[in-house]
Each structure stands twice: as structure tokens, then as C-alpha cells.
Amino acid sequence: MKKNLTLKQIAKELDVSISTVSKALKNSDEISEATRQKIQAFAKLYNYKPNNIALSLKNRKTKTIAVIIPEIVHDFFAMVISGIENLANQYGYNVLICLSNESYEREVINMEMLASGSIDGFVISLSKETQAKKDYHHIKEIINQGMPVVMFDRVTREVYTDKVIIDDVLATQEAIQYFISKGRKKIGFITTPDYISVGRLRTEGYKRTLEANGIEVDENLILRIEDESKMDTMIEEFFDKNKFDAVMAVNELYAVNVLKTALRRGFKIPEDLHLIAFTDGVISKNSIPSISTVKQNAFKMGEIAARLLIQKLESENEHEHYITEVVGTELLHRETTTI
Amino acid sequence: MKKNLTLKQIAKELDVSISTVSKALKNSDEISEATRQKIQAFAKLYNYKPNNIALSLKNRKTKTIAVIIPEIVHDFFAMVISGIENLANQYGYNVLICLSNESYEREVINMEMLASGSIDGFVISLSKETQAKKDYHHIKEIINQGMPVVMFDRVTREVYTDKVIIDDVLATQEAIQYFISKGRKKIGFITTPDYISVGRLRTEGYKRTLEANGIEVDENLILRIEDESKMDTMIEEFFDKNKFDAVMAVNELYAVNVLKTALRRGFKIPEDLHLIAFTDGVISKNSIPSISTVKQNAFKMGEIAARLLIQKLESENEHEHYITEVVGTELLHRETTTI
């Protein structure tokens, strides 16, 4: 069974990361000479064979695509998957889903496992840890070997491939500008750490809009939530320390917690506090009062991602030509804003 | 490529269902002689080979398990998956997820695709349509060929295999008995059509508890929702036609819609109306007021299902011995009940 040795097993055996093994086998100078030699010798000894995707691609049509997402607790990813399924099934493709659970290692393991034979291509949204590490080696490798990859939502400029995104800066600008048009001045912003691409872009949109309106950015009014299990306390403290007349949150889970905190403190919604969230999912729709959202058209994003992938798979053309599709967003007013 | 002919292609070509093809190839007398002959002749002509799972099983350890679930919009399934992932990853297994989208055909296609090479075993919760058709042929076939399958939540007695369930009757009895202990008399029950196993069992628990307490069952107080897109109107009409002082719903999405309808009609919660839901997910936790639930321990269900499957995969013992694990439930009081 020597030929079945995987990157993961080599990494475990030599007590280094999977990424180190992968880079060492490509002779990358990011890895020290000594480590490279050790890893290469080990791989040779055990007859390690990288998955020769390119070789087998021509002979193989599994008619199956894989979707790698960070998690499914947030409704956004569930809706993207519905869109992918819908389009893929129309074209006779099956869909496999794998969760990275926000872990770089699981993302790498899942992609390696799937690329070695069961699927034709990937649709992926990056894990938090991958974005923090900025290590996209595993994805570049798969693309280099000839297997198409489409990225959505959490993407990176460092990988050259088809992408589907929304204009996160613009969508945030619209919402913040709306608050300002309603005379709101103390606008809070609840987001993710900056290493998550969409969180960083939305924070940028928030700051830009304030500046464009001559309002000074107060860093105290920005709350970055890293660990969702601490969200409740963080939002309580955020309200202890500041006075708000409007809040925007980068997802609906943060938003509903803002709503609960505000109601508990006697805020009248929307009179005393305006609230807008990203993600038009079951929470914003069903909360009482229902939450106004930036409609990200997640279902459509999924459909476009699947269409881009299937076009690549069925195209005779070998020419490399990548596009980034920007899906339009719109502000959906419910009960936490006044129209 | 003749050997790659699938059941699906034969079905499409001959304009019959996948299930008919599968049965005809097994020479089942459920299928007419004429149809059987036609299908068998076609399969022979195109050299159809069923996936010989059993033959290759001994030589293959993909260390990957597949989870087939009806959908991921309901938080229950998302939480089960977290449990499966957690345990499987501890044992070095990867997890693939496929959605049946409540369709029998997609369930069959996904299982056929996966069983033919990419995985070691299945964890499955049946689609609505499969339960309505009562056709479990595709699952029995996989088990007969030697690949282990663990069923959870939506299971059937007709397939002999490992299962993980809650005691749906008992869990409902506890909740309804609780309403009665608080003096509630007009208890509404919102459930699924009876062909869905868990909906049927919960309805049974509802009726039994009323009868045990000498309360006559009024069928008007039971609402069965088939199509979730019509849920809003159905719940409105349910409230138009009846007066309630308590409602139980078989999932949190139904429950939050009851809550909205009741609040709109001026009910004070919990004084005028008690409400308990199955599924302790993001909706019940985050709604305002928060919804009291039957805690199904979905994460634990997932862990147990994965453990049963991995035990089977790693056991040397060929002896067939199946168990059904019943996961305990508990009533979690939040703001829609009084303690």
C-alpha cells in the first residue's frame, strides 16, 4: 500500500505541517534546505506519488463537483449550496460538500482527498485559518494540475482563477449612507477580524462612507468578533461603552444579538436604533422585529459559481481565461429601519 | 465507455424510474415480466455492470464516510453534521456530505455515485419522498453488498441496520404533559404529513398524552404542513379557526411562525400562549422571546452515528449485529413557557 501514502501521513510522520511537506516536494525555497532534503528523502523511500490529476483528467468525467465551505451554521453558505445544487443538477452533475470547519488543515486534507479521483472540479470559499495564514498553495497546485476551481465570497487575489463575489465595499457604503440620510450619527459596526477578506472589505466600506460624509472614524465604534462563543458578552460591553443610533453587522447572527441586547436595554426599534445585517437568511426574516438586510443573493452566487465551473469542465478550449463575476446586492428594508 | 453506464442512464433511456431498473436487474417480481425483459436486455446490450462493492471492499480503505441528508436549511441537520465531523475527524476519517433535497431520485443517484468507489460507508436520514414511496431498495442493496449504513432521525423499520433516534413519542408526551400540568387545555399541534416517520411518531405522542389525560383529540387542532412555502398562510388560518392556549411544533421554523402570528394577534407570551418546539437551533435560541424547546442533542446524535459506522468499518467481526441507539431528550425552558 506504499503508493497510498498521503501528504498528511508524511506530515504526521515527520511532525511538520502538510503545507511544509507540499512545498518541500515542490522544492520551494520557502522551506529550509535541511527540511526539504529530509522530506524528499522520506517521500522517495516510501515511493510517494503525487496525485497526477492532469494525467487522468482527459479520461475521466465523474460528473461530480465538490464544494468546500467553512461551515453550515451560517445560513449564507446553506443558500449558496442550494444555488449550486440547483444549477449542477440541471446539467446532470452531482454535488459533494465538505466542511473545512474554518481549519486550514481540514481544507487541505479534503481537497487532496477529493482531487485524487472522485470529482471533476471545485467550488470553494476559504476557511478563516487559510485566510489568516495566507497559504493558498494547495489550491494553486490543484489548478496547476489542470483541475478547475471556482472561488466565492471569501476569495483571494493571490489565486488566479474564476471568482464570484459581491461588491462588499459598495454594499456596505449603501447601507451606511442610508443611515446617514436618516440623520443617524453614532453608527456602530460589528465585523470579523480583518484577515477575513469580506470582513475587511466591509469595514473599509464603513470607514470610507463616514469619511466621505465628513464624519470622523471612531475605532471604538467598530467591534471585531473573532470567537463567536464570546459574542454575547462582547456585544454587551460594546453597548456599555458606547451610545448608538444605528448599527450594521456583517452577518445576521451578530445582528440578532445586537437586537436582543438593544431590546433588553429598552431601545425602541427602529426609532432609537436602526439595524442592518448582511445575510438575508432565516434569522433576519423570522426575528421579531424582522431585520433589514443587505440581500447578497446567495442562491444566485451559488448558481453562477456552478455555471462557471461547468462551463470550464465542458469547454474544449484550453486557453486560460478567468473572470470575476460580481453579483448585485440590494438593501431590503424590514422592521429595523424606517423607509 | 460502455461499462460506465449507470442505473440512471438506463432509466432515462427506457423512460422508467431508477427504482424499476434496479428491481428489474435483480429480477424482482414487483416488476412486470415484459418490463424486466426489456431492461435486462438493454443492460446486457450495453454491458451494464452493477458496482461490485463487495468485491473491492477488502482492498479499499478510503477513510471517508458519506452523509446523506434531506436539506441543510433546518438547523437540526447542520448540528448532526457537526457531531459526525467531530467524531470522524478524531478517528482520522474525512466526511462528504450530499443533499437529497427531499428527493428519492437524488438520494438514489448520490448513493450510487458514492458507493461505487469514493467512500467506506454511509450515514443517512431519509428524504421525504423516500419515506412517502416506502422504497428502500437502494439502501438495502448497498447493505447487502457489504457496505455499512447507519440511519438517523428519519429511519424505517424496513431496513435492518444500525440506527440513531430519539424517542419521538416520549419527547412529545413530556412536552404535552407539561402543558396540561400548567392547566392548558386547547393545545395545538403543528407537524408534518404522517408519512414522515418523526412527524407521525410525534403526532402519536401528542394524541396519546391527551387521551391519557381524558382529553378528547380534536383533529382540527392538528395542522400538517406539507409545503413549507405555504406555512405562513396555513398558520394564519389555523389561528383564525381555533383558539389555543398552547402550541407544540415539530421544528423551530414552524414554531417561530406561530410566535409571529400570535404576537401579531396580541397574545401575551407565555401568559396567553405556551409554545414548545423541537430543534434547539439558532432560531429558537435567538428569537425574541426565545422559544422553549425539546433538546434533541443533535450533535450527540451525529457523534453516535459516526461512532457506530466507524466501529463497523474497523471491526474484524463479520457477524451481523445491529443496534438502535436512543438519544435522550430534555425540555429546555426559555421564554415561551412558565416554569
Coordinates of N, CA and C in Angstrom, one line a residue, chain A residues 64 72 78 81 85 89 93-99 101 106 109-110 113-114 118 253 256-257 259-260 263 282-283 285-286 288, chain B residues 64 72 78 81 85 89 93-99 101 106 109-110 113-114 118 253 256-257 259-260 263 282-283 285-286 288:
Chain A
T64 N -19.2 15.0 -11.2 CA -19.4 15.4 -9.8 C -18.5 16.6 -9.5
I72 N -21.6 25.3 8.1 CA -23.0 25.5 7.6 C -24.0 26.0 8.6
A78 N -25.5 27.9 3.4 CA -26.6 26.9 3.1 C -27.3 27.4 1.8
I81 N -25.2 26.8 -1.3 CA -25.2 25.4 -1.7 C -26.5 25.1 -2.5
E85 N -26.4 23.4 -6.1 CA -27.2 22.1 -6.3 C -28.2 22.3 -7.5
N89 N -27.5 20.2 -10.8 CA -28.4 19.1 -11.1 C -29.1 19.3 -12.5
Y93 N -25.0 17.1 -13.0 CA -23.9 17.0 -12.1 C -24.3 16.7 -10.7
N94 N -23.6 15.8 -10.0 CA -23.8 15.6 -8.6 C -22.9 16.6 -7.8
V95 N -23.3 16.8 -6.6 CA -22.6 17.8 -5.7 C -22.2 17.1 -4.4
L96 N -20.9 17.2 -4.1 CA -20.4 16.7 -2.8 C -20.0 17.9 -2.0
I97 N -20.3 17.9 -0.7 CA -20.0 19.0 0.1 C -19.0 18.6 1.2
C98 N -18.0 19.4 1.4 CA -17.0 19.1 2.5 C -16.9 20.4 3.4
L99 N -16.8 20.2 4.7 CA -16.6 21.4 5.5 C -15.2 21.5 6.0
N101 N -14.5 23.4 8.4 CA -14.6 23.8 9.8 C -13.7 25.0 10.2
R106 N -7.9 21.0 7.5 CA -9.0 20.2 7.0 C -9.3 20.6 5.6
I109 N -6.7 18.7 3.5 CA -7.0 17.3 3.5 C -8.2 16.9 2.6
N110 N -9.2 17.7 2.8 CA -10.4 17.5 2.0 C -10.2 17.6 0.5
M113 N -8.0 14.8 -0.8 CA -8.8 13.5 -0.9 C -9.7 13.5 -2.1
L114 N -10.4 14.6 -2.4 CA -11.3 14.7 -3.5 C -10.6 14.8 -4.8
S118 N -12.3 11.5 -7.2 CA -13.8 11.4 -7.2 C -14.5 12.5 -7.8
L253 N -26.3 36.6 12.5 CA -26.2 36.1 13.8 C -25.7 37.2 14.7
V256 N -28.8 39.7 15.2 CA -29.9 39.3 16.1 C -29.5 39.5 17.5
N257 N -28.2 39.3 17.8 CA -27.7 39.5 19.1 C -27.6 41.0 19.5
L259 N -29.8 43.1 18.3 CA -31.3 43.3 18.5 C -31.7 42.9 19.9
K260 N -31.3 41.8 20.4 CA -31.7 41.3 21.7 C -31.1 42.2 22.8
L263 N -33.0 45.6 22.7 CA -34.4 45.5 23.3 C -34.4 45.4 24.8
V282 N -32.8 32.8 7.4 CA -33.9 32.5 8.3 C -34.0 33.4 9.5
I283 N -32.8 33.8 10.1 CA -32.8 34.5 11.3 C -33.4 35.9 11.1
K285 N -35.2 37.1 8.7 CA -36.6 37.0 8.2 C -37.5 36.7 9.4
N286 N -37.1 35.8 10.3 CA -38.0 35.4 11.3 C -37.9 36.0 12.6
I288 N -38.1 38.9 15.6 CA -39.2 39.8 15.9 C -38.7 41.0 16.6
Chain B
T64 N -13.0 7.6 4.3 CA -14.0 8.6 4.1 C -15.4 8.1 4.3
I72 N -30.2 21.3 4.4 CA -29.4 21.9 5.4 C -30.0 23.2 5.9
A78 N -27.7 20.5 10.3 CA -26.4 21.1 10.4 C -25.7 20.7 11.7
I81 N -24.5 17.1 11.6 CA -23.2 17.1 10.8 C -22.0 17.5 11.6
E85 N -18.8 15.2 12.0 CA -17.5 15.7 11.6 C -16.5 15.5 12.8
N89 N -13.4 13.1 12.4 CA -12.1 13.6 12.4 C -11.1 13.1 13.5
Y93 N -11.0 10.1 9.9 CA -11.9 10.0 8.7 C -12.3 11.3 8.2
N94 N -12.4 11.4 6.8 CA -13.0 12.5 6.2 C -14.5 12.3 6.0
V95 N -15.2 13.4 5.9 CA -16.7 13.4 5.7 C -17.1 14.1 4.5
L96 N -17.9 13.4 3.6 CA -18.5 14.0 2.5 C -20.0 14.2 2.7
I97 N -20.6 15.3 2.3 CA -22.0 15.5 2.6 C -22.7 15.6 1.2
C98 N -23.8 14.9 1.1 CA -24.7 15.0 -0.1 C -26.1 15.3 0.3
L99 N -26.7 16.2 -0.4 CA -28.1 16.6 -0.1 C -29.0 15.8 -1.0
N101 N -32.1 16.8 -1.1 CA -33.2 17.8 -1.4 C -34.6 17.2 -1.3
R106 N -32.7 11.8 -6.2 CA -31.4 12.4 -5.8 C -30.7 11.5 -4.8
I109 N -29.3 8.5 -6.7 CA -28.2 8.9 -7.5 C -27.0 9.1 -6.7
N110 N -27.1 9.9 -5.6 CA -26.0 10.2 -4.8 C -25.4 9.0 -4.1
M113 N -23.6 6.9 -6.8 CA -22.3 7.6 -7.2 C -21.2 7.3 -6.1
L114 N -21.6 7.5 -4.9 CA -20.6 7.4 -3.8 C -20.2 6.0 -3.5
S118 N -15.8 6.0 -3.8 CA -15.1 7.0 -3.1 C -15.2 6.9 -1.5
L253 N -38.8 26.2 12.9 CA -39.2 27.1 11.8 C -40.7 27.3 11.9
V256 N -41.4 29.4 15.2 CA -41.2 30.9 15.1 C -42.3 31.6 14.3
N257 N -42.9 30.8 13.4 CA -44.0 31.4 12.6 C -45.3 31.4 13.5
L259 N -45.1 31.9 16.7 CA -44.8 33.0 17.6 C -45.2 34.4 16.9
K260 N -44.8 34.5 15.7 CA -45.0 35.8 15.0 C -46.5 36.0 14.8
L263 N -48.0 36.9 18.3 CA -47.7 38.3 18.7 C -48.5 39.3 17.9
V282 N -30.5 27.8 16.1 CA -30.2 29.3 16.2 C -31.5 30.0 16.2
I283 N -32.6 29.5 15.6 CA -33.9 30.3 15.6 C -34.5 30.4 17.0
K285 N -33.2 29.8 19.8 CA -32.3 30.5 20.8 C -32.3 32.0 20.6
N286 N -32.4 32.4 19.4 CA -32.2 33.9 19.1 C -33.5 34.6 18.8
I288 N -37.1 36.4 19.7 CA -37.5 37.3 20.8 C -39.0 37.3 20.9

